[in-house]
mmCIF file with all atom_site columns, C-alpha atoms in Angstrom:
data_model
loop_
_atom_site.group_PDB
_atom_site.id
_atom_site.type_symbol
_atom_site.label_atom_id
_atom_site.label_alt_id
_atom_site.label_comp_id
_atom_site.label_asym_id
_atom_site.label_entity_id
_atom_site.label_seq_id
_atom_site.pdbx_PDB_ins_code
_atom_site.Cartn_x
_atom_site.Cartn_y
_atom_site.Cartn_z
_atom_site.occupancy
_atom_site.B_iso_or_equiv
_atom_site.pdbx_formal_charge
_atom_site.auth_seq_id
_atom_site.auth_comp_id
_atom_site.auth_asym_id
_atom_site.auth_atom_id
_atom_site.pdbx_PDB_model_num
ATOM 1   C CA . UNK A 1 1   ? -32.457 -20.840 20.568 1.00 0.00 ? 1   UNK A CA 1
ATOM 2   C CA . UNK A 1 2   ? -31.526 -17.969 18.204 1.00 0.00 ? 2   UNK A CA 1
ATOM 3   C CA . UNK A 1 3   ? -28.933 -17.938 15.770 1.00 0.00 ? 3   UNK A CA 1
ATOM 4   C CA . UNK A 1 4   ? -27.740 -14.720 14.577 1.00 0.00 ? 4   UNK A CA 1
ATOM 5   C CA . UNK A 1 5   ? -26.295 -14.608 11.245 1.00 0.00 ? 5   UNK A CA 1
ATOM 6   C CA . UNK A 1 6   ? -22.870 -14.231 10.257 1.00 0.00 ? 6   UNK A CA 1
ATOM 7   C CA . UNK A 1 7   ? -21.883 -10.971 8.093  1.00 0.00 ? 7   UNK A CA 1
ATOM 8   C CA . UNK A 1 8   ? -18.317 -10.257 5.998  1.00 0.00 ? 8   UNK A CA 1
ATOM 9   C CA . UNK A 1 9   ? -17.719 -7.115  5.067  1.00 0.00 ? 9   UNK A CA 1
ATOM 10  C CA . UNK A 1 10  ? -15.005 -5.411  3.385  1.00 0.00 ? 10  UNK A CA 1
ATOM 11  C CA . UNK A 1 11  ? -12.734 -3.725  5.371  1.00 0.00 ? 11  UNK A CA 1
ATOM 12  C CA . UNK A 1 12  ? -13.322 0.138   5.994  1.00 0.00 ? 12  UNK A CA 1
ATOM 13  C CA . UNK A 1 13  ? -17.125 -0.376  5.161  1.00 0.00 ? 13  UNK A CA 1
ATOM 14  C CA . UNK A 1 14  ? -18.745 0.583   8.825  1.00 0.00 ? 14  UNK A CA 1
ATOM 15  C CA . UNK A 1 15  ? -18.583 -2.304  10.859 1.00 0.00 ? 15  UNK A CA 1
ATOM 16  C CA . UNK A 1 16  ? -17.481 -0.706  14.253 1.00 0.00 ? 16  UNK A CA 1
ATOM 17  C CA . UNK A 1 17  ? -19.637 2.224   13.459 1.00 0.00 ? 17  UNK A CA 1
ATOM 18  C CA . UNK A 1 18  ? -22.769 -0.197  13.058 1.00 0.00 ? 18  UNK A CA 1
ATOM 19  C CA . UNK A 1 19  ? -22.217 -2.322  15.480 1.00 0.00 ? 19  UNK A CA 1
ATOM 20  C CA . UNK A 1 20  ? -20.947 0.664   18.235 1.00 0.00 ? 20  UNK A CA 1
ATOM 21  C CA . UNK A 1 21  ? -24.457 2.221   16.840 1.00 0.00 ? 21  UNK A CA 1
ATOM 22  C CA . UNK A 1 22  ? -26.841 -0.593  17.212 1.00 0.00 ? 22  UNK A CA 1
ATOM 23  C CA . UNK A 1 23  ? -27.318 -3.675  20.082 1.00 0.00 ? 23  UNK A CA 1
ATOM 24  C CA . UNK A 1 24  ? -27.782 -6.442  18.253 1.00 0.00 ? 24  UNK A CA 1
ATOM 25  C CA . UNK A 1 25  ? -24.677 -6.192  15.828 1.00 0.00 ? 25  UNK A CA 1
ATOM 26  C CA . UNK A 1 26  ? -21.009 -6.758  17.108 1.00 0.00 ? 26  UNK A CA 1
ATOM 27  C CA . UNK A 1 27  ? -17.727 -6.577  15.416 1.00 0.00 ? 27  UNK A CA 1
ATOM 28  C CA . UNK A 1 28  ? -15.490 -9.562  15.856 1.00 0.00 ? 28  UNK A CA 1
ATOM 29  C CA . UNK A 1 29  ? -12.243 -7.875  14.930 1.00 0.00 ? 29  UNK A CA 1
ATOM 30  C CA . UNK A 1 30  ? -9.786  -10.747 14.456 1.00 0.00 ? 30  UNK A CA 1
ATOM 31  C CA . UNK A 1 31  ? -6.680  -9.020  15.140 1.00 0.00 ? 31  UNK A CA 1
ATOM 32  C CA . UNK A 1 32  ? -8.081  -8.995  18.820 1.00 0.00 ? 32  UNK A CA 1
ATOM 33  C CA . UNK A 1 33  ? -8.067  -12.863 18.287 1.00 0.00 ? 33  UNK A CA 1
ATOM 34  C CA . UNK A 1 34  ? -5.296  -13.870 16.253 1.00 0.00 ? 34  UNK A CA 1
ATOM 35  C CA . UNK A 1 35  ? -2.229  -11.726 18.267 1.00 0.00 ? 35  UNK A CA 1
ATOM 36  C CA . UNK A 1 36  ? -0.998  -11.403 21.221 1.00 0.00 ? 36  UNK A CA 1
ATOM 37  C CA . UNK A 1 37  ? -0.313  -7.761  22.004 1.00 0.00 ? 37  UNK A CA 1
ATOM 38  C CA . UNK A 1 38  ? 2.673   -6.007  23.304 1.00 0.00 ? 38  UNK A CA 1
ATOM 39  C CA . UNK A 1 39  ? 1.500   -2.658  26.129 1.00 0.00 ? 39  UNK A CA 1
ATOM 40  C CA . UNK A 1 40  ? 2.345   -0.412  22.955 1.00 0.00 ? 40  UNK A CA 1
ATOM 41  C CA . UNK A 1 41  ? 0.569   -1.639  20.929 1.00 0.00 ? 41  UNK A CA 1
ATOM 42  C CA . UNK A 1 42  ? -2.845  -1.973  23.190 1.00 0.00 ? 42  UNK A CA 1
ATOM 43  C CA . UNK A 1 43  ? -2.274  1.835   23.304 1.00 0.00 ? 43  UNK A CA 1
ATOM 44  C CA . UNK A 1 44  ? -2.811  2.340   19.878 1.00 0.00 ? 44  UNK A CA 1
ATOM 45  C CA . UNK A 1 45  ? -6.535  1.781   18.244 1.00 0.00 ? 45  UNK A CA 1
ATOM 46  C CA . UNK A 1 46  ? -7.528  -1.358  16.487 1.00 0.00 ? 46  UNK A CA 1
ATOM 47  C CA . UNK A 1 47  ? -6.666  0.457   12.856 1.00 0.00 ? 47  UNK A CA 1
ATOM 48  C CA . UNK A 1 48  ? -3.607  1.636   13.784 1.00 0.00 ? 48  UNK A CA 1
ATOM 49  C CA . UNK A 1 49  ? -2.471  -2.259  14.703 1.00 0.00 ? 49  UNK A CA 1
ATOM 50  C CA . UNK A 1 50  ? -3.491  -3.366  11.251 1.00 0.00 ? 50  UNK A CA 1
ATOM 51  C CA . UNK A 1 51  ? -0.055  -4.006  9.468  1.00 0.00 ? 51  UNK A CA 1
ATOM 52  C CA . UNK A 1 52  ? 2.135   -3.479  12.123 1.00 0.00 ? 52  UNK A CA 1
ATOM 53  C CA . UNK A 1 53  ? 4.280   -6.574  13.152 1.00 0.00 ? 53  UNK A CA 1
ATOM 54  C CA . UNK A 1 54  ? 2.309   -8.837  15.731 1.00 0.00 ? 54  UNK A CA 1
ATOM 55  C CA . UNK A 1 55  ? 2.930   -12.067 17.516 1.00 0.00 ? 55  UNK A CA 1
ATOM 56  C CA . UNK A 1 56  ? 0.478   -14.974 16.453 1.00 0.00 ? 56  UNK A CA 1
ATOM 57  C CA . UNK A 1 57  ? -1.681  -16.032 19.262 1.00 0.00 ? 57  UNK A CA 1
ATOM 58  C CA . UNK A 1 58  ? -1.159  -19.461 19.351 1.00 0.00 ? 58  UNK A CA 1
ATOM 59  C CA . UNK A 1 59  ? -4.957  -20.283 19.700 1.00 0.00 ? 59  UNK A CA 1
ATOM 60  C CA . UNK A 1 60  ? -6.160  -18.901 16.377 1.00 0.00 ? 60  UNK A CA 1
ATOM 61  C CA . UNK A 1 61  ? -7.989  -19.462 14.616 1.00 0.00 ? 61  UNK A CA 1
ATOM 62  C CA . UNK A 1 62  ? -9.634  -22.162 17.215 1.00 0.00 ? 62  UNK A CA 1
ATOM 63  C CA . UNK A 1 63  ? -10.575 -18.997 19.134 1.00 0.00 ? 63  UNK A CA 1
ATOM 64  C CA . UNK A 1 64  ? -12.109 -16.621 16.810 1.00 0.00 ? 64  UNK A CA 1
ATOM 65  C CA . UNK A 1 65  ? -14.253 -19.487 15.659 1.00 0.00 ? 65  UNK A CA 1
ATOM 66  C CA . UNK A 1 66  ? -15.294 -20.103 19.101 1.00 0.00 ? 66  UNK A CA 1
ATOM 67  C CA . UNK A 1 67  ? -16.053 -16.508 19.638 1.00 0.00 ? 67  UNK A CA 1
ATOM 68  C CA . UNK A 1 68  ? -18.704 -16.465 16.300 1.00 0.00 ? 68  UNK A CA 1
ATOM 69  C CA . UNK A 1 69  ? -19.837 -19.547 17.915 1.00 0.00 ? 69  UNK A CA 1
ATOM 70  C CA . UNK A 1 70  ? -20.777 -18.438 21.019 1.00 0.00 ? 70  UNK A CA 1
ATOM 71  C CA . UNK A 1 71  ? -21.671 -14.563 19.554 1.00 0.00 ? 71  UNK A CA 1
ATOM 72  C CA . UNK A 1 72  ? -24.481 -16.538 17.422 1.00 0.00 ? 72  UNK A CA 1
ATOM 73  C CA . UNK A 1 73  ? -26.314 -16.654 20.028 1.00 0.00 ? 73  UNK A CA 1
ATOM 74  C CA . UNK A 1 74  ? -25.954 -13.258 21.614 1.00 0.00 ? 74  UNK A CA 1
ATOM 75  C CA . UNK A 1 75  ? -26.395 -11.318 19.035 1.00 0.00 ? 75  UNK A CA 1
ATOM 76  C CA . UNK A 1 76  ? -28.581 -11.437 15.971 1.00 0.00 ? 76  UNK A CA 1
ATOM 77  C CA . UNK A 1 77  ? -25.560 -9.889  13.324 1.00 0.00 ? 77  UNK A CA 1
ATOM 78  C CA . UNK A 1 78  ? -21.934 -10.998 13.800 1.00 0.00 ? 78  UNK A CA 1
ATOM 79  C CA . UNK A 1 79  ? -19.436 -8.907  11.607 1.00 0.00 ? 79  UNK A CA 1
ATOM 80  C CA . UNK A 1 80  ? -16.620 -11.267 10.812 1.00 0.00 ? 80  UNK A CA 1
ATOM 81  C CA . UNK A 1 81  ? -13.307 -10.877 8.991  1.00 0.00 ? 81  UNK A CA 1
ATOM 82  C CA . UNK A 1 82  ? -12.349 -12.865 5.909  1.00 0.00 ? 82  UNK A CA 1
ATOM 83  C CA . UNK A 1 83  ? -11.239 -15.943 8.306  1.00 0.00 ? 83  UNK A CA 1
ATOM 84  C CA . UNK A 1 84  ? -14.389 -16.181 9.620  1.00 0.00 ? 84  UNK A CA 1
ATOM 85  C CA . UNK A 1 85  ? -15.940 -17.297 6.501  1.00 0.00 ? 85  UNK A CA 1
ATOM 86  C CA . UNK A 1 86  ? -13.442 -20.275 6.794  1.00 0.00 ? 86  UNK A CA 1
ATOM 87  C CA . UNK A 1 87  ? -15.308 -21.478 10.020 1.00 0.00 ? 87  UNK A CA 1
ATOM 88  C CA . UNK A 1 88  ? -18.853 -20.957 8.253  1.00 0.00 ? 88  UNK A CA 1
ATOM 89  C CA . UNK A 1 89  ? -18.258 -22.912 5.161  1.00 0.00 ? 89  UNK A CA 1
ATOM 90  C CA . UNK A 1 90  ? -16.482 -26.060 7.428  1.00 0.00 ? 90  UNK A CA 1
ATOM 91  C CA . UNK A 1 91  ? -19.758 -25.908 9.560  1.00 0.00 ? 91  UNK A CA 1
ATOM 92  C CA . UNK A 1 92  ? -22.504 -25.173 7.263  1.00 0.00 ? 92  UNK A CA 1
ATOM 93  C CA . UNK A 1 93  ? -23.337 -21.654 8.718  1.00 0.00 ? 93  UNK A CA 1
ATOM 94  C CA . UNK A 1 94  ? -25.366 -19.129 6.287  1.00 0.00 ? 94  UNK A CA 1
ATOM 95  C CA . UNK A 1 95  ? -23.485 -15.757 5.776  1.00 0.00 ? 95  UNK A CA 1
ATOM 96  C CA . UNK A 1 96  ? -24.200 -12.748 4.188  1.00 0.00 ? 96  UNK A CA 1
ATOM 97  C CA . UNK A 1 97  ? -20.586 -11.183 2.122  1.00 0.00 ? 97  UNK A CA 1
ATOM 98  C CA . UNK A 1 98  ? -21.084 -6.850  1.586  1.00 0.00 ? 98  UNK A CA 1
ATOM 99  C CA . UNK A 1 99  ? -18.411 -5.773  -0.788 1.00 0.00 ? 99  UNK A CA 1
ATOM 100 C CA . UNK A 1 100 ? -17.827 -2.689  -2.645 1.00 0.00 ? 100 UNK A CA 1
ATOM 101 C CA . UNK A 1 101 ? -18.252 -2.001  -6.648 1.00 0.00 ? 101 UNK A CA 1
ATOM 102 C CA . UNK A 1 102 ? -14.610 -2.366  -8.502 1.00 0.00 ? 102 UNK A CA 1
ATOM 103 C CA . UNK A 1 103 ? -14.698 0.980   -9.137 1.00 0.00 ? 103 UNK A CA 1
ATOM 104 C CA . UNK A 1 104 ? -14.777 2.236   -6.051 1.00 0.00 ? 104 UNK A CA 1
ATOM 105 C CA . UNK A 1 105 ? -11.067 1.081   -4.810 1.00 0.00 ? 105 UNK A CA 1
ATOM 106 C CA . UNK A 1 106 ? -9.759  4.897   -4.113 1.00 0.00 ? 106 UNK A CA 1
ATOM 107 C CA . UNK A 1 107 ? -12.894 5.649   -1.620 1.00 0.00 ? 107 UNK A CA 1
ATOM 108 C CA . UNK A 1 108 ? -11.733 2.860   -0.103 1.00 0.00 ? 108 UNK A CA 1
ATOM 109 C CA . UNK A 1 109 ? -8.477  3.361   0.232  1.00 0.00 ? 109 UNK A CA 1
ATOM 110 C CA . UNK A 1 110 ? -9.034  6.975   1.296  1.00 0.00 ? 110 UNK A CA 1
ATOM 111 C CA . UNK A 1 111 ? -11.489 5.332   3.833  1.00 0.00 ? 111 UNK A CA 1
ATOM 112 C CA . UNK A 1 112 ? -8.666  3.639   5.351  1.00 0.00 ? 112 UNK A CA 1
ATOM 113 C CA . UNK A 1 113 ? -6.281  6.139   5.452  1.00 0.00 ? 113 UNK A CA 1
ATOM 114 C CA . UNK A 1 114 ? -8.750  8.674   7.386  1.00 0.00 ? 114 UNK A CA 1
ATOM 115 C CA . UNK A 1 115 ? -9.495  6.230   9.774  1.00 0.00 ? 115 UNK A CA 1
ATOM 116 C CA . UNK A 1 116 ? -5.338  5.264   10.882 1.00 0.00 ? 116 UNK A CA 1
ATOM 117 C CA . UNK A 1 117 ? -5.045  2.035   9.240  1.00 0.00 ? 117 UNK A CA 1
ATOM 118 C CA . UNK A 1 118 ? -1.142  1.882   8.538  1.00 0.00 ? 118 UNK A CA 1
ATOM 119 C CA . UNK A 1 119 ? 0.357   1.761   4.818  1.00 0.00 ? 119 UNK A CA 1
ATOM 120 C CA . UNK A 1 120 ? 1.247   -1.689  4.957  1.00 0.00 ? 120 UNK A CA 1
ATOM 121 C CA . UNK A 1 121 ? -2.143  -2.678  5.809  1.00 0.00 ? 121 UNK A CA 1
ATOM 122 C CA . UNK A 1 122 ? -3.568  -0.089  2.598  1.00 0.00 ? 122 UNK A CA 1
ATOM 123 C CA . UNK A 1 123 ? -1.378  -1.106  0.303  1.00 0.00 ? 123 UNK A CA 1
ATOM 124 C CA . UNK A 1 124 ? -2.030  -5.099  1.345  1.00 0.00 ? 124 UNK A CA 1
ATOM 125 C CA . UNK A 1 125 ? -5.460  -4.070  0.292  1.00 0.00 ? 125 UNK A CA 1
ATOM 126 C CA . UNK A 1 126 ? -5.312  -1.820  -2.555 1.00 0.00 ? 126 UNK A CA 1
ATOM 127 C CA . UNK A 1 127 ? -2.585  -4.280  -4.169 1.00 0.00 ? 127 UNK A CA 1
ATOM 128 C CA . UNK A 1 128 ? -5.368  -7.280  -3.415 1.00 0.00 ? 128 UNK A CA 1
ATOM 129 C CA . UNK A 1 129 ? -8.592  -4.939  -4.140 1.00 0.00 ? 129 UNK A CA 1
ATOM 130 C CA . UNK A 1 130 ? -9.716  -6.578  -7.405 1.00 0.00 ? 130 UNK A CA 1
ATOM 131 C CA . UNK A 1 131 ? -9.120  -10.319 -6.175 1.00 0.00 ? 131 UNK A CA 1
ATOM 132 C CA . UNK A 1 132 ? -11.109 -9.712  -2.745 1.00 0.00 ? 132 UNK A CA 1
ATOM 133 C CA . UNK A 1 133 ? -14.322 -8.645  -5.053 1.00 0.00 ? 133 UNK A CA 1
ATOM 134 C CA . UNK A 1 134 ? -13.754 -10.874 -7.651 1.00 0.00 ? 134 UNK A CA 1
ATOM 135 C CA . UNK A 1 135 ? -13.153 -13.926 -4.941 1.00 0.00 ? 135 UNK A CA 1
ATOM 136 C CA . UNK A 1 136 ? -16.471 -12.154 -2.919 1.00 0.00 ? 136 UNK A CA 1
ATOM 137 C CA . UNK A 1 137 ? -18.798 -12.049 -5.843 1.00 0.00 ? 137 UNK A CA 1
ATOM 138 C CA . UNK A 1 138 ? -17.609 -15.652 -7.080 1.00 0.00 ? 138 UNK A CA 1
ATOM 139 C CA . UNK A 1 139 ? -18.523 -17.361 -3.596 1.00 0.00 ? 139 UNK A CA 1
ATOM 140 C CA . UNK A 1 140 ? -21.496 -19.677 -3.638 1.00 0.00 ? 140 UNK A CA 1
ATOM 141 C CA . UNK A 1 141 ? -22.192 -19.931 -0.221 1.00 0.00 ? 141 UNK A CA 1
ATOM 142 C CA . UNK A 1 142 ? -22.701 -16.087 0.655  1.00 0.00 ? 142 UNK A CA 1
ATOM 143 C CA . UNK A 1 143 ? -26.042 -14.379 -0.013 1.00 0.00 ? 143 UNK A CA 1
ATOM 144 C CA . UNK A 1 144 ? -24.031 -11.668 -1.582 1.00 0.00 ? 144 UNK A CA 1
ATOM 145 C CA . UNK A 1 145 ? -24.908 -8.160  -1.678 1.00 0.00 ? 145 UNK A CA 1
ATOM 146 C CA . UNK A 1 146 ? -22.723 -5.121  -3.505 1.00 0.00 ? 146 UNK A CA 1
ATOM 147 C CA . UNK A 1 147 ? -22.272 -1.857  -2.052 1.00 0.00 ? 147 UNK A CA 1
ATOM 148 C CA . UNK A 1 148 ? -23.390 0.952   -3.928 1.00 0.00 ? 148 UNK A CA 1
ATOM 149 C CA . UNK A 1 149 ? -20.576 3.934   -4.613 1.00 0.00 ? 149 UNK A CA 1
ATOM 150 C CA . UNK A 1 150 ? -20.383 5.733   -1.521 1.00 0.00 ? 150 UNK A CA 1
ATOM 151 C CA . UNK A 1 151 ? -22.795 3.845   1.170  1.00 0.00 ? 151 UNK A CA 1
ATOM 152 C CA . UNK A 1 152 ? -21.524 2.923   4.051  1.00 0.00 ? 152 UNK A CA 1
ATOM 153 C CA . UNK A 1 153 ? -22.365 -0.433  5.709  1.00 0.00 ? 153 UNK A CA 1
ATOM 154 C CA . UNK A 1 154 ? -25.168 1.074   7.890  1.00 0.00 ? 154 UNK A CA 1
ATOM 155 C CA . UNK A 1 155 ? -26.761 2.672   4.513  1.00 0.00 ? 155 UNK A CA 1
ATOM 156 C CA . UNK A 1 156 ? -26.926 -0.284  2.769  1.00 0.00 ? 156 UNK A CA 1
ATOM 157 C CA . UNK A 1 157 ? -28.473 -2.215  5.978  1.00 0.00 ? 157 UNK A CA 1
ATOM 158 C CA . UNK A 1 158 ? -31.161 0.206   5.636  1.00 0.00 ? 158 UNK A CA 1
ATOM 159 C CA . UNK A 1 159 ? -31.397 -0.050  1.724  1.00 0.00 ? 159 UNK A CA 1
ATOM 160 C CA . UNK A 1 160 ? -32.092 -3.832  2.368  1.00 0.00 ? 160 UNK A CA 1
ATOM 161 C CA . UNK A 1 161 ? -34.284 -3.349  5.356  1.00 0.00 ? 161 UNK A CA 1
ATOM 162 C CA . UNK A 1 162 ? -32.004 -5.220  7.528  1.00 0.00 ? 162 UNK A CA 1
ATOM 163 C CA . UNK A 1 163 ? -32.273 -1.734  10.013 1.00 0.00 ? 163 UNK A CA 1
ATOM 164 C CA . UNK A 1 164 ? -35.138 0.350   10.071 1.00 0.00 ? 164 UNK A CA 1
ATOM 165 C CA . UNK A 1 165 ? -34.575 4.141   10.032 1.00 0.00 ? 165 UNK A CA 1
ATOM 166 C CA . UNK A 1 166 ? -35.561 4.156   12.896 1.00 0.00 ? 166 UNK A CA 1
ATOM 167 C CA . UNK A 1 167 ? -32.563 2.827   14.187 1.00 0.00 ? 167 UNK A CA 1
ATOM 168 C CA . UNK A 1 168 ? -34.342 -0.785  15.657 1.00 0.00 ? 168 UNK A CA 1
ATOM 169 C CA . UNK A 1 169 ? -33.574 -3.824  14.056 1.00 0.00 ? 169 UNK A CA 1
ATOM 170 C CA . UNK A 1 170 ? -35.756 -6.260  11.882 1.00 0.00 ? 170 UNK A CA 1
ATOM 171 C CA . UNK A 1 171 ? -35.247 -10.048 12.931 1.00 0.00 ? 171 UNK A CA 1
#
């Protein structure tokens, strides 16, 4: 049986357009996990949530790490936010971390803006920017790979050779 393998990537690096683009990725946005959503707030799109005030589910983070479970299998790359790489060091599970240059914290932050995340969610990140690389290049577990200034997530895949340009997959 297939295991896919488990990818973090910094926030506003591609992940929804990759896996949107390509079969064998998917996204596991957490915030679809971890809260329980009001009507409103299932009206507005998954970066507009980010930063607004959410109830807690009461089954995370049990059920996000059930869902990269069970996506291991499905799919050959699982996108995964930061509390996913809790669940893969506590069970062993190889991941790959993608992470952007230090210097490239206002494309970032632009990024996020342009998509609809809201300002509490931006400035949570652009306060945090220099500990989330720092903390990504100094884990020991992740086959780590840095972003160059301006690629995207689906560049970089193709840099590495993870996707062929012509858009199928290499296993």
């Amino acid at each position: 049986m297939k295991k896919g393998m488990v990818v973090y990537a910094f926030p506003a690096s591609g992940k929804t357009t990759v896996s949107k683009k390509y079969d064998n990725f998917i996204d596991l946005e957490s915030g679809n996990f971890q809260y329980d959503l009001t009507p409103e707030q299932l009206k507005l799109s998954v970066e507009e949530r980010k930063g607004l005030k959410r109830t807690q589910n009461p089954n995370w983070p049990g059920n996000y790490f059930e869902a990269i479970k069970l996506a291991r299998y499905e799919y050959d790359y699982i996108f995964v936010a930061y509390a996913g790489l809790e669940y893969c060091r506590k069970e062993n599970i190889p991941y790959m971390s993608f992470f952007p240059t230090l210097d490239q914290k206002e494309d970032y932050i632009a990024r996020m803006r342009n998509r609809g995340n809201g300002e509490a969610f931006v400035q949570k990140i652009a306060n945090n920017f220099e500990n989330y690389i720092n903390s990504s290049k100094e884990d020991t577990q992740a086959i780590k790979i840095e972003m160059q200034k301006g690629e995207y997530l689906e560049d970089c895949l193709k840099r590495i050779n993870i996707i062929k340009t012509d858009k199928e997959s290499l296993i």
